[in-house]
CSV table of C-alpha atoms and ligand atoms in Angstrom, one decimal:
chain,number,residue,atom,x,y,z
C,1,MET,CA,-13.0,220.2,23.9
C,2,ARG,CA,-11.2,221.9,21.1
C,3,LEU,CA,-10.1,218.4,19.6
C,4,LEU,CA,-13.4,217.6,18.0
C,5,GLU,CA,-13.6,220.8,16.3
C,6,ALA,CA,-13.5,221.1,13.0
C,7,PHE,CA,-10.2,221.5,11.1
C,8,SER,CA,-10.0,223.5,7.3
C,9,GLY,CA,-6.6,224.2,6.3
C,10,THR,CA,-5.6,224.8,2.8
C,11,ALA,CA,-5.0,222.1,1.4
C,12,ILE,CA,-7.4,219.6,4.3
C,13,GLN,CA,-10.5,219.6,5.8
C,14,LEU,CA,-10.9,217.3,8.8
C,15,PRO,CA,-14.0,216.2,10.4
C,16,ASN,CA,-12.4,216.9,13.7
C,17,ARG,CA,-8.9,217.6,15.2
C,18,ILE,CA,-7.8,214.5,15.9
C,19,ALA,CA,-5.4,212.5,13.8
C,20,MET,CA,-4.1,208.9,13.7
C,21,ALA,CA,-0.4,208.4,13.8
C,22,PRO,CA,1.3,206.5,11.4
C,23,MET,CA,2.4,202.4,12.7
C,24,THR,CA,4.2,199.8,11.7
C,25,ARG,CA,2.0,196.6,12.5
C,26,GLY,CA,4.2,193.9,10.7
C,27,ARG,CA,1.1,192.1,9.6
C,28,ALA,CA,1.8,192.1,5.4
C,29,ASP,CA,2.9,188.9,3.7
C,30,ASP,CA,6.5,189.1,4.8
C,31,THR,CA,7.7,187.8,0.7
C,32,THR,CA,5.0,190.3,-0.9
C,33,GLY,CA,5.1,193.8,1.2
C,34,VAL,CA,1.6,193.2,0.6
C,35,PRO,CA,-1.1,194.8,3.7
C,36,HIS,CA,-3.0,191.9,5.8
C,37,PRO,CA,-6.4,190.8,3.9
C,38,ARG,CA,-7.6,192.8,7.7
C,39,THR,CA,-5.6,195.9,7.2
C,40,ALA,CA,-8.9,196.8,5.5
C,41,GLU,CA,-11.1,196.5,8.6
C,42,TYR,CA,-8.2,197.4,11.1
C,43,TYR,CA,-8.7,201.2,9.2
C,44,ALA,CA,-11.8,201.7,8.5
C,45,GLN,CA,-12.8,200.6,12.3
C,46,ARG,CA,-10.6,204.0,13.4
C,47,ALA,CA,-12.2,206.4,10.2
C,48,SER,CA,-13.8,208.4,12.9
C,49,ALA,CA,-10.4,210.0,13.3
C,50,GLY,CA,-10.3,213.2,11.2
C,51,LEU,CA,-6.8,211.8,9.5
C,52,ILE,CA,-5.5,208.8,9.4
C,53,VAL,CA,-1.8,207.8,8.7
C,54,SER,CA,-1.0,204.8,7.4
C,55,GLU,CA,1.8,202.7,8.9
C,56,GLY,CA,5.0,203.4,6.9
C,57,VAL,CA,5.1,201.7,4.0
C,58,TRP,CA,8.7,201.1,2.0
C,59,VAL,CA,9.0,202.6,-1.6
C,60,ASP,CA,11.2,200.3,-2.5
C,61,ARG,CA,12.5,197.1,-0.2
C,62,THR,CA,16.4,197.4,0.1
C,63,GLY,CA,14.4,200.6,2.6
C,64,LYS,CA,12.6,197.7,4.6
C,65,SER,CA,12.9,198.2,8.2
C,66,GLY,CA,11.6,194.7,10.0
C,67,PRO,CA,9.3,191.7,8.9
C,68,GLY,CA,6.0,191.7,7.7
C,69,ILE,CA,6.4,196.2,6.4
C,70,PRO,CA,4.0,196.6,3.5
C,71,GLY,CA,5.5,197.9,0.6
C,72,LEU,CA,3.6,200.0,-1.7
C,73,VAL,CA,5.4,199.1,-5.4
C,74,THR,CA,4.1,196.1,-7.6
C,75,GLU,CA,0.5,196.5,-8.7
C,76,GLN,CA,-0.1,194.1,-6.6
C,77,GLN,CA,0.5,195.7,-3.6
C,78,THR,CA,-1.9,198.9,-5.3
C,79,SER,CA,-5.0,196.6,-5.1
C,80,ALA,CA,-4.1,195.7,-1.6
C,81,TRP,CA,-3.7,199.5,-0.5
C,82,ARG,CA,-7.5,200.4,-2.9
C,83,GLU,CA,-9.3,197.6,-1.0
C,84,VAL,CA,-7.8,199.9,2.2
C,85,THR,CA,-8.9,203.6,1.4
C,86,ARG,CA,-11.9,202.4,-0.5
C,87,ALA,CA,-13.2,200.7,3.5
C,88,VAL,CA,-12.0,204.0,5.2
C,89,HIS,CA,-13.9,206.7,2.9
C,90,GLU,CA,-16.4,204.0,3.1
C,91,GLN,CA,-16.4,204.8,6.9
C,92,GLY,CA,-16.1,208.7,6.2
C,93,GLY,CA,-13.1,209.3,6.8
C,94,GLN,CA,-9.6,210.2,5.3
C,95,ILE,CA,-6.1,208.2,4.9
C,96,PHE,CA,-2.5,209.2,3.7
C,97,ALA,CA,0.3,206.9,2.9
C,98,GLN,CA,3.4,207.3,5.6
C,99,LEU,CA,6.1,206.6,2.7
C,100,TRP,CA,9.1,205.3,3.9
C,101,HIS,CA,12.5,204.8,3.0
C,102,ALA,CA,14.6,203.0,6.2
C,103,GLY,CA,18.0,203.8,5.2
C,104,ARG,CA,20.7,202.8,7.0
C,105,VAL,CA,17.6,201.3,9.5
C,106,SER,CA,17.5,197.6,7.8
C,107,HIS,CA,19.3,194.2,7.8
C,108,PRO,CA,20.0,192.2,5.2
C,109,GLY,CA,17.8,189.4,7.1
C,110,VAL,CA,15.1,191.4,6.1
C,111,THR,CA,15.6,192.3,2.4
C,112,GLY,CA,18.0,189.8,1.7
C,113,ARG,CA,19.9,193.7,0.7
C,114,THR,CA,22.9,195.5,2.4
C,115,PRO,CA,20.7,198.7,3.9
C,116,VAL,CA,22.2,202.1,2.4
C,117,ALA,CA,22.1,205.8,3.8
C,118,PRO,CA,23.8,209.0,3.4
C,119,SER,CA,27.6,207.3,4.7
C,120,ALA,CA,28.7,204.0,5.7
C,121,VAL,CA,28.2,204.8,9.4
C,122,ARG,CA,26.7,202.0,10.8
C,123,GLN,CA,23.8,202.3,13.4
C,124,ALA,CA,24.8,201.4,17.2
C,125,GLY,CA,22.4,199.3,18.7
C,126,ARG,CA,19.9,196.3,17.4
C,127,ILE,CA,18.3,195.7,14.7
C,128,PHE,CA,14.9,194.0,14.6
C,129,SER,CA,15.4,190.7,12.1
C,130,ALA,CA,13.4,187.9,10.5
C,131,GLU,CA,15.8,186.4,13.0
C,132,GLY,CA,14.8,188.8,16.4
C,133,TRP,CA,17.2,190.9,17.5
C,134,THR,CA,20.2,191.3,16.0
C,135,ASP,CA,23.4,193.6,14.8
C,136,THR,CA,23.2,196.1,12.5
C,137,VAL,CA,25.2,195.6,10.4
C,138,GLU,CA,27.4,198.9,8.3
C,139,PRO,CA,24.9,200.5,5.3
C,140,ARG,CA,26.5,200.9,2.1
C,141,ALA,CA,27.3,205.0,1.1
C,142,LEU,CA,24.5,205.5,-1.8
C,143,SER,CA,26.2,206.7,-5.1
C,144,GLU,CA,24.7,210.2,-6.6
C,145,ASP,CA,22.8,208.3,-9.2
C,146,GLU,CA,20.9,206.2,-6.8
C,147,ILE,CA,20.2,208.9,-5.1
C,148,GLY,CA,18.0,210.5,-8.0
C,149,GLU,CA,16.5,206.8,-8.3
C,150,VAL,CA,15.6,206.9,-4.4
C,151,VAL,CA,13.9,210.5,-5.5
C,152,GLN,CA,12.7,208.9,-8.4
C,153,ASP,CA,11.2,205.9,-6.2
C,154,PHE,CA,9.3,208.3,-3.4
C,155,ALA,CA,7.5,209.9,-6.1
C,156,ALA,CA,6.7,206.4,-8.2
C,157,ALA,CA,5.6,205.8,-4.8
C,158,ALA,CA,3.3,208.1,-4.5
C,159,ARG,CA,2.1,208.1,-8.0
C,160,ARG,CA,0.9,204.5,-6.2
C,161,ALA,CA,-0.5,205.7,-4.0
C,162,VAL,CA,-2.5,208.0,-5.4
C,163,GLU,CA,-3.8,205.5,-7.8
C,164,ALA,CA,-5.0,203.2,-4.7
C,165,GLY,CA,-7.2,206.0,-3.4
C,166,PHE,CA,-4.8,207.5,-0.7
C,167,ASP,CA,-6.1,211.6,-0.4
C,168,GLY,CA,-2.7,211.6,0.0
C,169,VAL,CA,1.6,210.8,1.2
C,170,GLU,CA,3.6,211.8,4.5
C,171,LEU,CA,6.9,211.7,3.7
C,172,HIS,CA,8.6,210.1,6.2
C,173,GLY,CA,11.7,212.8,7.1
C,174,ALA,CA,11.5,211.3,11.4
C,175,ASN,CA,13.0,209.1,13.6
C,176,GLY,CA,16.7,208.6,12.1
C,177,TYR,CA,15.4,206.9,8.7
C,178,LEU,CA,16.7,207.3,5.5
C,179,ILE,CA,15.3,211.4,4.8
C,180,GLN,CA,16.9,212.6,8.8
C,181,GLU,CA,20.4,210.3,8.0
C,182,PHE,CA,20.6,212.9,5.2
C,183,LEU,CA,20.0,215.7,7.4
C,184,ALA,CA,22.1,214.7,10.6
C,185,GLY,CA,25.1,215.6,11.0
C,186,ASN,CA,26.4,211.6,11.9
C,187,THR,CA,24.7,210.0,9.8
C,188,ASN,CA,25.6,212.6,6.7
C,189,ARG,CA,29.6,212.9,6.4
C,190,ARG,CA,29.2,212.8,2.5
C,191,ALA,CA,31.5,215.9,1.2
C,192,ASP,CA,29.5,216.2,-2.0
C,193,ARG,CA,26.4,218.6,-3.5
C,194,TYR,CA,24.0,216.1,-0.3
C,195,GLY,CA,26.8,216.7,2.4
C,196,GLY,CA,29.2,219.1,3.3
C,197,SER,CA,27.2,222.0,5.1
C,198,VAL,CA,23.3,222.1,6.0
C,199,THR,CA,22.4,223.3,2.8
C,200,GLY,CA,24.3,219.9,1.2
C,201,ARG,CA,22.2,218.0,4.4
C,202,LEU,CA,18.6,219.5,2.8
C,203,ALA,CA,19.2,218.9,-0.5
C,204,PHE,CA,17.9,214.7,-0.7
C,205,PRO,CA,14.7,215.6,1.5
C,206,LEU,CA,14.5,218.5,-0.7
C,207,GLU,CA,15.1,217.0,-3.9
C,208,VAL,CA,12.1,214.5,-2.5
C,209,VAL,CA,9.7,216.9,-1.8
C,210,ALA,CA,10.2,218.5,-4.9
C,211,ALA,CA,9.7,215.1,-7.4
C,212,VAL,CA,7.0,214.4,-5.1
C,213,THR,CA,5.4,217.9,-5.4
C,214,ASP,CA,5.5,217.4,-8.7
C,215,GLN,CA,4.3,214.0,-8.9
C,216,ILE,CA,0.9,214.7,-7.6
C,217,GLY,CA,0.6,218.0,-6.6
C,218,ALA,CA,1.2,219.6,-3.4
C,219,ALA,CA,-1.8,219.4,-1.9
C,220,ARG,CA,-1.7,215.7,-1.2
C,221,VAL,CA,1.9,215.7,0.4
C,222,ALA,CA,2.6,216.0,3.2
C,223,LEU,CA,6.3,215.5,6.0
C,224,ARG,CA,6.7,214.0,8.7
C,225,ILE,CA,9.9,215.5,11.3
C,226,SER,CA,11.8,214.9,14.8
C,227,PRO,CA,13.7,217.5,14.9
C,228,GLY,CA,16.6,216.7,17.8
C,229,ASN,CA,15.3,212.5,18.6
C,230,PRO,CA,17.8,210.5,19.4
C,231,GLU,CA,15.9,207.2,17.4
C,232,ASN,CA,18.4,205.2,15.8
C,233,ASP,CA,21.2,206.7,17.0
C,234,ILE,CA,20.4,210.5,15.7
C,235,VAL,CA,22.6,213.5,16.5
C,236,GLU,CA,21.2,216.5,16.1
C,237,ASP,CA,22.4,219.0,18.3
C,238,ASP,CA,22.2,221.9,15.6
C,239,TRP,CA,19.2,220.7,14.7
C,240,LYS,CA,17.9,224.8,14.9
C,241,GLU,CA,19.3,225.8,11.9
C,242,VAL,CA,19.1,222.4,10.2
C,243,TYR,CA,14.5,222.7,10.7
C,244,SER,CA,14.6,226.8,10.0
C,245,ARG,CA,16.6,226.5,6.8
C,246,LEU,CA,14.3,223.5,5.8
C,247,LEU,CA,10.9,225.3,7.1
C,248,ALA,CA,11.8,228.7,5.3
C,249,GLU,CA,12.9,225.8,2.2
C,250,LEU,CA,9.2,224.1,2.3
C,251,ARG,CA,7.4,227.4,2.3
C,252,ARG,CA,7.4,228.3,-1.0
C,253,TYR,CA,4.6,224.8,-1.1
C,254,GLU,CA,1.7,224.9,0.2
C,255,LEU,CA,2.1,221.4,1.6
C,256,ALA,CA,-1.3,219.3,3.2
C,257,TYR,CA,0.9,219.5,6.7
C,258,LEU,CA,4.1,219.7,8.3
C,259,HIS,CA,4.0,216.5,10.8
C,260,VAL,CA,6.3,217.3,14.0
C,261,ILE,CA,7.6,215.0,16.8
C,262,ASP,CA,8.3,216.5,20.0
C,263,THR,CA,8.5,215.7,23.3
C,264,PRO,CA,6.4,216.9,25.7
C,265,ASP,CA,8.9,220.0,26.7
C,266,ALA,CA,7.4,221.4,23.1
C,267,GLU,CA,11.2,222.6,22.8
C,268,ALA,CA,10.7,221.9,18.4
C,269,LEU,CA,7.3,223.1,18.4
C,270,SER,CA,7.8,226.4,20.4
C,271,HIS,CA,11.1,227.3,17.8
C,272,LEU,CA,9.4,226.4,14.9
C,273,ARG,CA,5.6,226.9,14.7
C,274,PRO,CA,6.2,230.5,14.2
C,275,LEU,CA,8.2,229.0,11.2
C,276,TRP,CA,5.4,227.4,9.9
C,277,PRO,CA,2.3,229.7,8.5
C,278,GLY,CA,0.7,226.3,7.1
C,279,THR,CA,-1.2,223.8,9.1
C,280,LEU,CA,0.5,221.8,11.4
C,281,VAL,CA,0.3,218.2,13.2
C,282,ALA,CA,1.5,217.7,16.2
C,283,ASN,CA,2.5,214.1,17.6
C,284,LEU,CA,4.0,214.1,20.7
C,285,ARG,CA,7.1,211.2,21.8
C,286,SER,CA,7.0,209.7,25.9
C,287,GLU,CA,7.2,207.3,27.6
C,288,ASP,CA,3.2,207.7,27.9
C,289,PRO,CA,1.5,207.9,24.8
C,290,THR,CA,-0.5,211.0,23.9
C,291,SER,CA,-3.8,211.7,26.2
C,292,SER,CA,-5.9,213.9,25.2
C,293,GLY,CA,-5.0,216.6,27.8
C,294,GLU,CA,-1.8,217.4,26.3
C,295,GLY,CA,-3.5,217.1,22.9
C,296,GLU,CA,-6.1,219.5,24.1
C,297,SER,CA,-3.0,222.3,25.7
C,298,LEU,CA,-0.8,221.9,22.2
C,299,ILE,CA,-4.5,222.8,20.7
C,300,GLU,CA,-5.1,226.0,22.9
C,301,SER,CA,-1.6,227.3,22.6
C,302,GLY,CA,-1.3,227.4,18.9
C,303,LEU,CA,1.4,225.3,18.7
C,304,ALA,CA,-0.5,222.3,16.3
C,305,ASP,CA,-3.3,222.9,14.4
C,306,VAL,CA,-3.9,218.4,15.0
C,307,VAL,CA,-3.0,216.4,17.2
C,308,ALA,CA,-1.8,212.9,16.2
C,309,PHE,CA,-2.4,210.0,18.5
C,310,GLY,CA,-0.3,206.4,17.6
C,311,ARG,CA,-0.8,204.0,20.8
C,312,LEU,CA,-4.2,204.7,21.9
C,313,PHE,CA,-5.6,204.5,18.4
C,314,ILE,CA,-4.2,199.9,18.8
C,315,ALA,CA,-6.7,199.7,21.8
C,316,ASN,CA,-9.3,202.1,21.1
C,317,PRO,CA,-10.5,202.4,17.7
C,318,ASP,CA,-13.3,204.7,18.8
C,319,LEU,CA,-10.5,207.2,20.3
C,320,PRO,CA,-12.9,210.3,19.0
C,321,ALA,CA,-15.6,209.1,20.8
C,322,ARG,CA,-14.1,208.1,23.8
C,323,PHE,CA,-12.5,211.4,23.8
C,324,ALA,CA,-16.1,213.0,24.0
C,325,LEU,CA,-17.6,210.3,26.3
C,326,GLN,CA,-14.7,210.3,28.6
C,327,ALA,CA,-14.9,206.8,28.3
C,328,PRO,CA,-12.8,204.9,30.0
C,329,LEU,CA,-9.6,204.2,27.5
C,330,ALA,CA,-8.2,200.1,26.6
C,331,GLN,CA,-4.7,199.2,27.2
C,332,ALA,CA,-2.9,197.1,23.8
C,333,ASP,CA,-0.3,194.6,25.4
C,334,ARG,CA,3.0,196.3,23.4
C,335,ASP,CA,3.5,192.0,22.6
C,336,VAL,CA,0.9,192.5,20.2
C,337,TYR,CA,1.7,196.1,18.9
C,338,TYR,CA,4.0,194.0,15.8
C,339,GLY,CA,3.6,190.5,14.3
C,340,ALA,CA,2.3,188.2,11.9
C,341,ARG,CA,-0.4,188.0,14.6
C,342,LEU,CA,-4.3,188.1,14.2
C,343,ASP,CA,-4.9,188.9,18.0
C,344,GLY,CA,-4.5,192.9,19.2
C,345,TYR,CA,-5.5,194.4,15.6
C,346,THR,CA,-9.2,194.3,14.5
C,347,ASP,CA,-10.4,192.9,18.2
C,348,PHE,CA,-10.5,196.1,19.9
C,349,PRO,CA,-14.3,196.7,20.4
C,350,ALA,CA,-16.0,200.1,20.0
C,351,PHE,CA,-16.9,201.0,23.6
C,352,GLU,CA,-20.4,200.6,24.8
C,353,PRO,CA,-21.8,203.2,27.0
C,354,ASP,CA,-24.2,200.0,28.8
C,355,SER,CA,-21.9,197.1,29.0
C,356,ALA,CA,-19.3,199.4,29.8
C,357,LYS,CA,-17.9,196.7,32.4
C,358,SER,CA,-18.8,193.8,30.4
C,359,ALA,CA,-17.4,195.3,26.9
C,360,CYS,CA,-14.3,196.9,28.3
C,361,SER,CA,-12.3,194.0,30.7
C,362,ALA,CA,-8.8,196.1,28.8
C,363,CYS,CA,-10.4,199.6,30.7
C,364,SER,CA,-8.3,201.0,33.0
I,1,FMN,C1,3.9,200.0,17.5
I,1,FMN,C2,4.7,201.8,17.1
I,1,FMN,C3,4.6,201.3,16.0
I,1,FMN,C4,5.4,203.0,15.0
I,1,FMN,N1,5.3,203.0,13.7
I,1,FMN,C5,5.6,204.4,13.5
I,1,FMN,C6,5.4,204.0,11.6
I,1,FMN,O1,5.7,203.6,10.6
I,1,FMN,N2,6.3,206.1,11.4
I,1,FMN,C7,6.4,206.8,12.2
I,1,FMN,O2,6.4,207.5,11.1
I,1,FMN,N3,6.0,205.7,12.5
I,1,FMN,C8,5.4,205.5,13.5
I,1,FMN,N4,6.1,204.7,15.8
I,1,FMN,C9,5.7,206.1,16.6
I,1,FMN,C10,4.1,206.8,16.4
I,1,FMN,O3,3.8,207.1,15.3
I,1,FMN,C11,4.2,208.0,17.8
I,1,FMN,O4,5.3,208.9,16.7
I,1,FMN,C12,4.8,207.4,18.4
I,1,FMN,O5,3.3,205.6,19.3
I,1,FMN,C13,4.2,208.3,19.6
I,1,FMN,O6,2.3,209.1,19.6
I,1,FMN,P1,2.0,207.8,21.2
I,1,FMN,O7,2.1,208.9,22.0
I,1,FMN,O8,0.5,208.9,20.8
I,1,FMN,O9,1.8,206.3,20.5
I,1,FMN,C14,4.9,204.0,15.8
I,1,FMN,C15,4.9,203.9,16.9
I,1,FMN,C16,4.3,202.6,17.5
I,1,FMN,C17,4.1,202.5,19.2
């Protein structure tokens, strides 16, 4: 199985080509933003992934998207993450922190603040806040000075990530949050140097990459993108031009990897892979979780070097071993994905061949 082969890139060396995709689980202390005491155990259980990308971690409280999401801003948060990275390293794993600013996909009910965005364009739909599903609010457009401050927030969080023992950081440029809000024409209506043209729309994402690579070195920096992904009310009809230009600018850095979210038709990957000579991690976005068969095809076709699996890792902490054994896969109830509950977090057992039937009542 190609997914189980080791991978050696310019910056990262992995024992297999299976990454754990970043997944928010909502278990952090909602007041302090400190990860839950069991978070170290949760990630250590999953350390057989070639690479773990942590759940999205806010770089500033205004960029916190929902209840129970951890931060990487305070000393207390940094210490708690140090326990997490130590536990993963003890199990032989590697872990990047996903640095996240949610932009307009936030709510005063979550942060106590008005969300910020490139422009004051409200997101259609509803958002999950402390009071449950609630109407979105109109964000406040960031001033040029404030944009510079957010760039520095990313750089400071990257420095803290290294202090906390992370092997690197993945900048969250996907799924309709702040970085993608600058890239997309429907959310970026600015007329200054951060908007207007494709060049302007690229300015903030590129400033973040420049500041973060300057802070911790490009070999420890990755970027996640989701070209054309309509999630969180994004419209990117011109994604081919925008992301081709973005990659042309990024090629000057030897980033740890580029992480591309695509749909199973792999249109974005087919377009962007020839433009990206560096390491490419792919993840598919569809109704069903990315499967081992889809992962194998992505590696076989050369569209990806490494494949990120999300939902399958929730209930299968030992996913690479299960792929190797073609063992049954356990299913997690969607109710446990998020929330301040302890069931459905560290209580999914590893597969035991001898007691497959009794240990795996949730398997299909
Ligand atoms: C519970 C849950 C939380 C997620 N949180 C994040 C996140 O914090 N950052 C991110 O970039 N993507 C997040 N995603 C998206 C996943 O990384 C991944 O793209 C998606 O689950 C599709 O991959 P899969 O089919 O392998 O699950 C989340 C997905 C799920 C199911």
